[in-house]
Amino acid sequence: GAGVSQSPRYKVAKRGQDVALRCDPISGHVSLFWYQQALGQGPEFLTYFQNEAQLDKSGLPSDRFFAERPEGSVSTLKIQRTQQEDSAVYLCASSSRALTDTQYFGPGTRLTVL
Amino acid sequence: AQTVTQSQPEMSVQEAETVTLSCTYDTSESDYYLFWYKQPPSRQMILVIRQEAYKQQNATENRFSVNFQKAAKSFSLKISDSQLGDAAMYFCAYLTQGGSEKLVFGKGMKLTVNP
């Protein structure tokens, strides 16, 4: 595709609900990243995939957060039992090679937990 | 762990003038990459410019250029002939060459361009 796409763009959830956020990377990009951006802050790393392998999940804040990329293309970030502190913009990025290549970002999903 | 600091939360510039955004970082690595990203109000993060630490020559992209001072761990962005479309949040980011491929971002700086 022309760029990284994410859906939905906006998501409102009641506390305790599960949510799933989707990322479609640029076609052919090997690497995929998820970041969390709180209001007024810079993005913070959550997790990284190289093809279908999740190579780094050190940034996931708790075991309620789970990400997958089963076929090495589309990725889903799932948050179980959402809490108010999960409210943020979730950004997805992809790059064409495993190391050091520029990461291209999607428009993000703004999650609001009430 | 690497850290990135953007000490100026906001700046403003007159249209057609030049502005410099500052960024410092802390690392023990010798090889790494630095980036400036722009995030307009629509929220899409856009790459502005990229610098490889092993390159002594400062990167330039049209009206955007950097002043990379490796010893001082400083990476400033200069925007020449500022345009209204340059108004956005600007983030400085650090990428390690090996190991984790994650970007480490600063807190960002809001640039306002006055007509």
PDB file of C-alpha atoms in Angstrom, chain B residues 7-108:
ATOM      1  CA  SER B   7      14.460  21.127  26.527  1.00  0.00           C
ATOM      2  CA  GLN B   8      12.281  23.674  24.711  1.00  0.00           C
ATOM      3  CA  PRO B   9       8.610  22.662  24.835  1.00  0.00           C
ATOM      4  CA  GLU B  10       7.497  25.441  22.486  1.00  0.00           C
ATOM      5  CA  MET B  11       8.943  27.848  19.966  1.00  0.00           C
ATOM      6  CA  SER B  12       7.580  30.307  17.475  1.00  0.00           C
ATOM      7  CA  VAL B  13       8.992  31.749  14.268  1.00  0.00           C
ATOM      8  CA  GLN B  14       7.896  34.285  11.724  1.00  0.00           C
ATOM      9  CA  GLU B  15       7.097  33.023   8.259  1.00  0.00           C
ATOM     10  CA  ALA B  16      10.182  33.069   5.987  1.00  0.00           C
ATOM     11  CA  GLU B  17      12.596  33.241   8.912  1.00  0.00           C
ATOM     12  CA  THR B  18      14.933  30.581  10.277  1.00  0.00           C
ATOM     13  CA  VAL B  19      14.476  28.610  13.474  1.00  0.00           C
ATOM     14  CA  THR B  20      16.648  26.050  15.244  1.00  0.00           C
ATOM     15  CA  LEU B  21      15.253  23.241  17.369  1.00  0.00           C
ATOM     16  CA  SER B  22      17.599  21.692  19.906  1.00  0.00           C
ATOM     17  CA  CYS B  23      18.032  18.088  20.956  1.00  0.00           C
ATOM     18  CA  THR B  24      20.560  16.323  23.132  1.00  0.00           C
ATOM     19  CA  TYR B  25      20.910  12.624  23.798  1.00  0.00           C
ATOM     20  CA  ASP B  26      22.774  10.308  26.071  1.00  0.00           C
ATOM     21  CA  THR B  27      24.351   7.064  24.894  1.00  0.00           C
ATOM     22  CA  SER B  28      27.428   4.923  25.359  1.00  0.00           C
ATOM     23  CA  GLU B  29      27.236   3.584  21.812  1.00  0.00           C
ATOM     24  CA  SER B  30      29.483   4.781  19.025  1.00  0.00           C
ATOM     25  CA  ASP B  31      27.244   3.812  16.112  1.00  0.00           C
ATOM     26  CA  TYR B  32      23.636   4.923  16.005  1.00  0.00           C
ATOM     27  CA  TYR B  33      21.090   6.877  13.999  1.00  0.00           C
ATOM     28  CA  LEU B  34      19.247  10.074  14.784  1.00  0.00           C
ATOM     29  CA  PHE B  35      16.003  11.344  13.335  1.00  0.00           C
ATOM     30  CA  TRP B  36      13.739  14.344  13.384  1.00  0.00           C
ATOM     31  CA  TYR B  37      10.064  13.567  12.940  1.00  0.00           C
ATOM     32  CA  LYS B  38       7.246  16.056  12.438  1.00  0.00           C
ATOM     33  CA  GLN B  39       3.737  15.440  13.744  1.00  0.00           C
ATOM     34  CA  PRO B  40       1.132  17.903  12.429  1.00  0.00           C
ATOM     35  CA  PRO B  41      -2.204  18.230  14.223  1.00  0.00           C
ATOM     36  CA  SER B  42      -3.620  15.410  12.036  1.00  0.00           C
ATOM     37  CA  ARG B  43      -1.266  13.170  14.028  1.00  0.00           C
ATOM     38  CA  GLN B  44       0.585  11.356  11.229  1.00  0.00           C
ATOM     39  CA  MET B  45       4.275  11.201  12.155  1.00  0.00           C
ATOM     40  CA  ILE B  46       6.391  12.216   9.169  1.00  0.00           C
ATOM     41  CA  LEU B  47      10.142  11.785   8.776  1.00  0.00           C
ATOM     42  CA  VAL B  48      11.928  15.109   8.322  1.00  0.00           C
ATOM     43  CA  ILE B  49      15.578  14.123   8.284  1.00  0.00           C
ATOM     44  CA  ARG B  50      17.943  11.334   9.287  1.00  0.00           C
ATOM     45  CA  GLN B  51      21.607  11.326  10.364  1.00  0.00           C
ATOM     46  CA  GLU B  52      23.985   8.396  10.666  1.00  0.00           C
ATOM     47  CA  ALA B  53      26.430   8.894  13.529  1.00  0.00           C
ATOM     48  CA  TYR B  54      29.400   7.595  11.520  1.00  0.00           C
ATOM     49  CA  LYS B  55      28.932  10.333   8.947  1.00  0.00           C
ATOM     50  CA  GLN B  56      30.701  13.590   9.714  1.00  0.00           C
ATOM     51  CA  GLN B  57      28.733  15.520   7.118  1.00  0.00           C
ATOM     52  CA  ASN B  58      25.530  17.037   8.403  1.00  0.00           C
ATOM     53  CA  ALA B  59      22.359  15.847   6.675  1.00  0.00           C
ATOM     54  CA  THR B  60      20.248  18.271   4.643  1.00  0.00           C
ATOM     55  CA  GLU B  61      16.832  17.948   3.034  1.00  0.00           C
ATOM     56  CA  ASN B  62      15.775  21.057   1.150  1.00  0.00           C
ATOM     57  CA  ARG B  63      14.975  23.695   3.821  1.00  0.00           C
ATOM     58  CA  PHE B  64      15.856  21.337   6.665  1.00  0.00           C
ATOM     59  CA  SER B  65      19.380  20.749   7.917  1.00  0.00           C
ATOM     60  CA  VAL B  66      20.965  19.413  11.060  1.00  0.00           C
ATOM     61  CA  ASN B  67      23.932  20.387  13.179  1.00  0.00           C
ATOM     62  CA  PHE B  68      25.259  17.087  14.492  1.00  0.00           C
ATOM     63  CA  GLN B  69      27.880  17.406  17.219  1.00  0.00           C
ATOM     64  CA  LYS B  70      28.789  13.842  18.163  1.00  0.00           C
ATOM     65  CA  ALA B  71      31.162  14.680  20.998  1.00  0.00           C
ATOM     66  CA  ALA B  72      28.616  16.990  22.569  1.00  0.00           C
ATOM     67  CA  LYS B  73      25.787  14.535  21.842  1.00  0.00           C
ATOM     68  CA  SER B  74      23.812  17.312  20.253  1.00  0.00           C
ATOM     69  CA  PHE B  75      21.523  17.092  17.218  1.00  0.00           C
ATOM     70  CA  SER B  76      19.754  20.330  16.330  1.00  0.00           C
ATOM     71  CA  LEU B  77      17.384  20.918  13.422  1.00  0.00           C
ATOM     72  CA  LYS B  78      17.454  24.133  11.423  1.00  0.00           C
ATOM     73  CA  ILE B  79      14.424  25.112   9.386  1.00  0.00           C
ATOM     74  CA  SER B  80      15.123  27.824   6.832  1.00  0.00           C
ATOM     75  CA  ASP B  81      12.501  29.986   5.130  1.00  0.00           C
ATOM     76  CA  SER B  82       9.827  28.776   7.537  1.00  0.00           C
ATOM     77  CA  GLN B  83       6.406  28.115   6.050  1.00  0.00           C
ATOM     78  CA  LEU B  84       2.974  27.938   7.633  1.00  0.00           C
ATOM     79  CA  GLY B  85       2.921  24.221   6.881  1.00  0.00           C
ATOM     80  CA  ASP B  86       5.940  23.708   9.122  1.00  0.00           C
ATOM     81  CA  ALA B  87       3.775  24.276  12.190  1.00  0.00           C
ATOM     82  CA  ALA B  88       3.692  20.987  14.093  1.00  0.00           C
ATOM     83  CA  MET B  89       5.143  19.000  16.955  1.00  0.00           C
ATOM     84  CA  TYR B  90       8.746  18.037  16.262  1.00  0.00           C
ATOM     85  CA  PHE B  91      10.287  14.976  17.824  1.00  0.00           C
ATOM     86  CA  CYS B  92      13.931  14.067  18.006  1.00  0.00           C
ATOM     87  CA  ALA B  93      14.551  10.309  18.063  1.00  0.00           C
ATOM     88  CA  TYR B  94      17.444   7.911  18.560  1.00  0.00           C
ATOM     89  CA  LEU B  95      17.779   4.458  17.007  1.00  0.00           C
ATOM     90  CA  THR B  96      20.348   1.930  18.095  1.00  0.00           C
ATOM     91  CA  GLN B  97      22.281   0.162  15.366  1.00  0.00           C
ATOM     92  CA  GLY B  98      22.260  -3.220  16.976  1.00  0.00           C
ATOM     93  CA  GLY B  99      20.102  -5.140  19.403  1.00  0.00           C
ATOM     94  CA  SER B 100      16.721  -3.562  19.894  1.00  0.00           C
ATOM     95  CA  GLU B 101      15.499  -1.661  16.860  1.00  0.00           C
ATOM     96  CA  LYS B 102      13.246   0.651  18.790  1.00  0.00           C
ATOM     97  CA  LEU B 103      13.171   4.413  18.468  1.00  0.00           C
ATOM     98  CA  VAL B 104      13.656   6.434  21.639  1.00  0.00           C
ATOM     99  CA  PHE B 105      11.860   9.766  21.374  1.00  0.00           C
ATOM    100  CA  GLY B 106      12.176  13.083  23.121  1.00  0.00           C
ATOM    101  CA  LYS B 107       9.097  14.735  24.558  1.00  0.00           C
ATOM    102  CA  GLY B 108       8.665  16.910  21.521  1.00  0.00           C
TER     103      GLY B 108
END
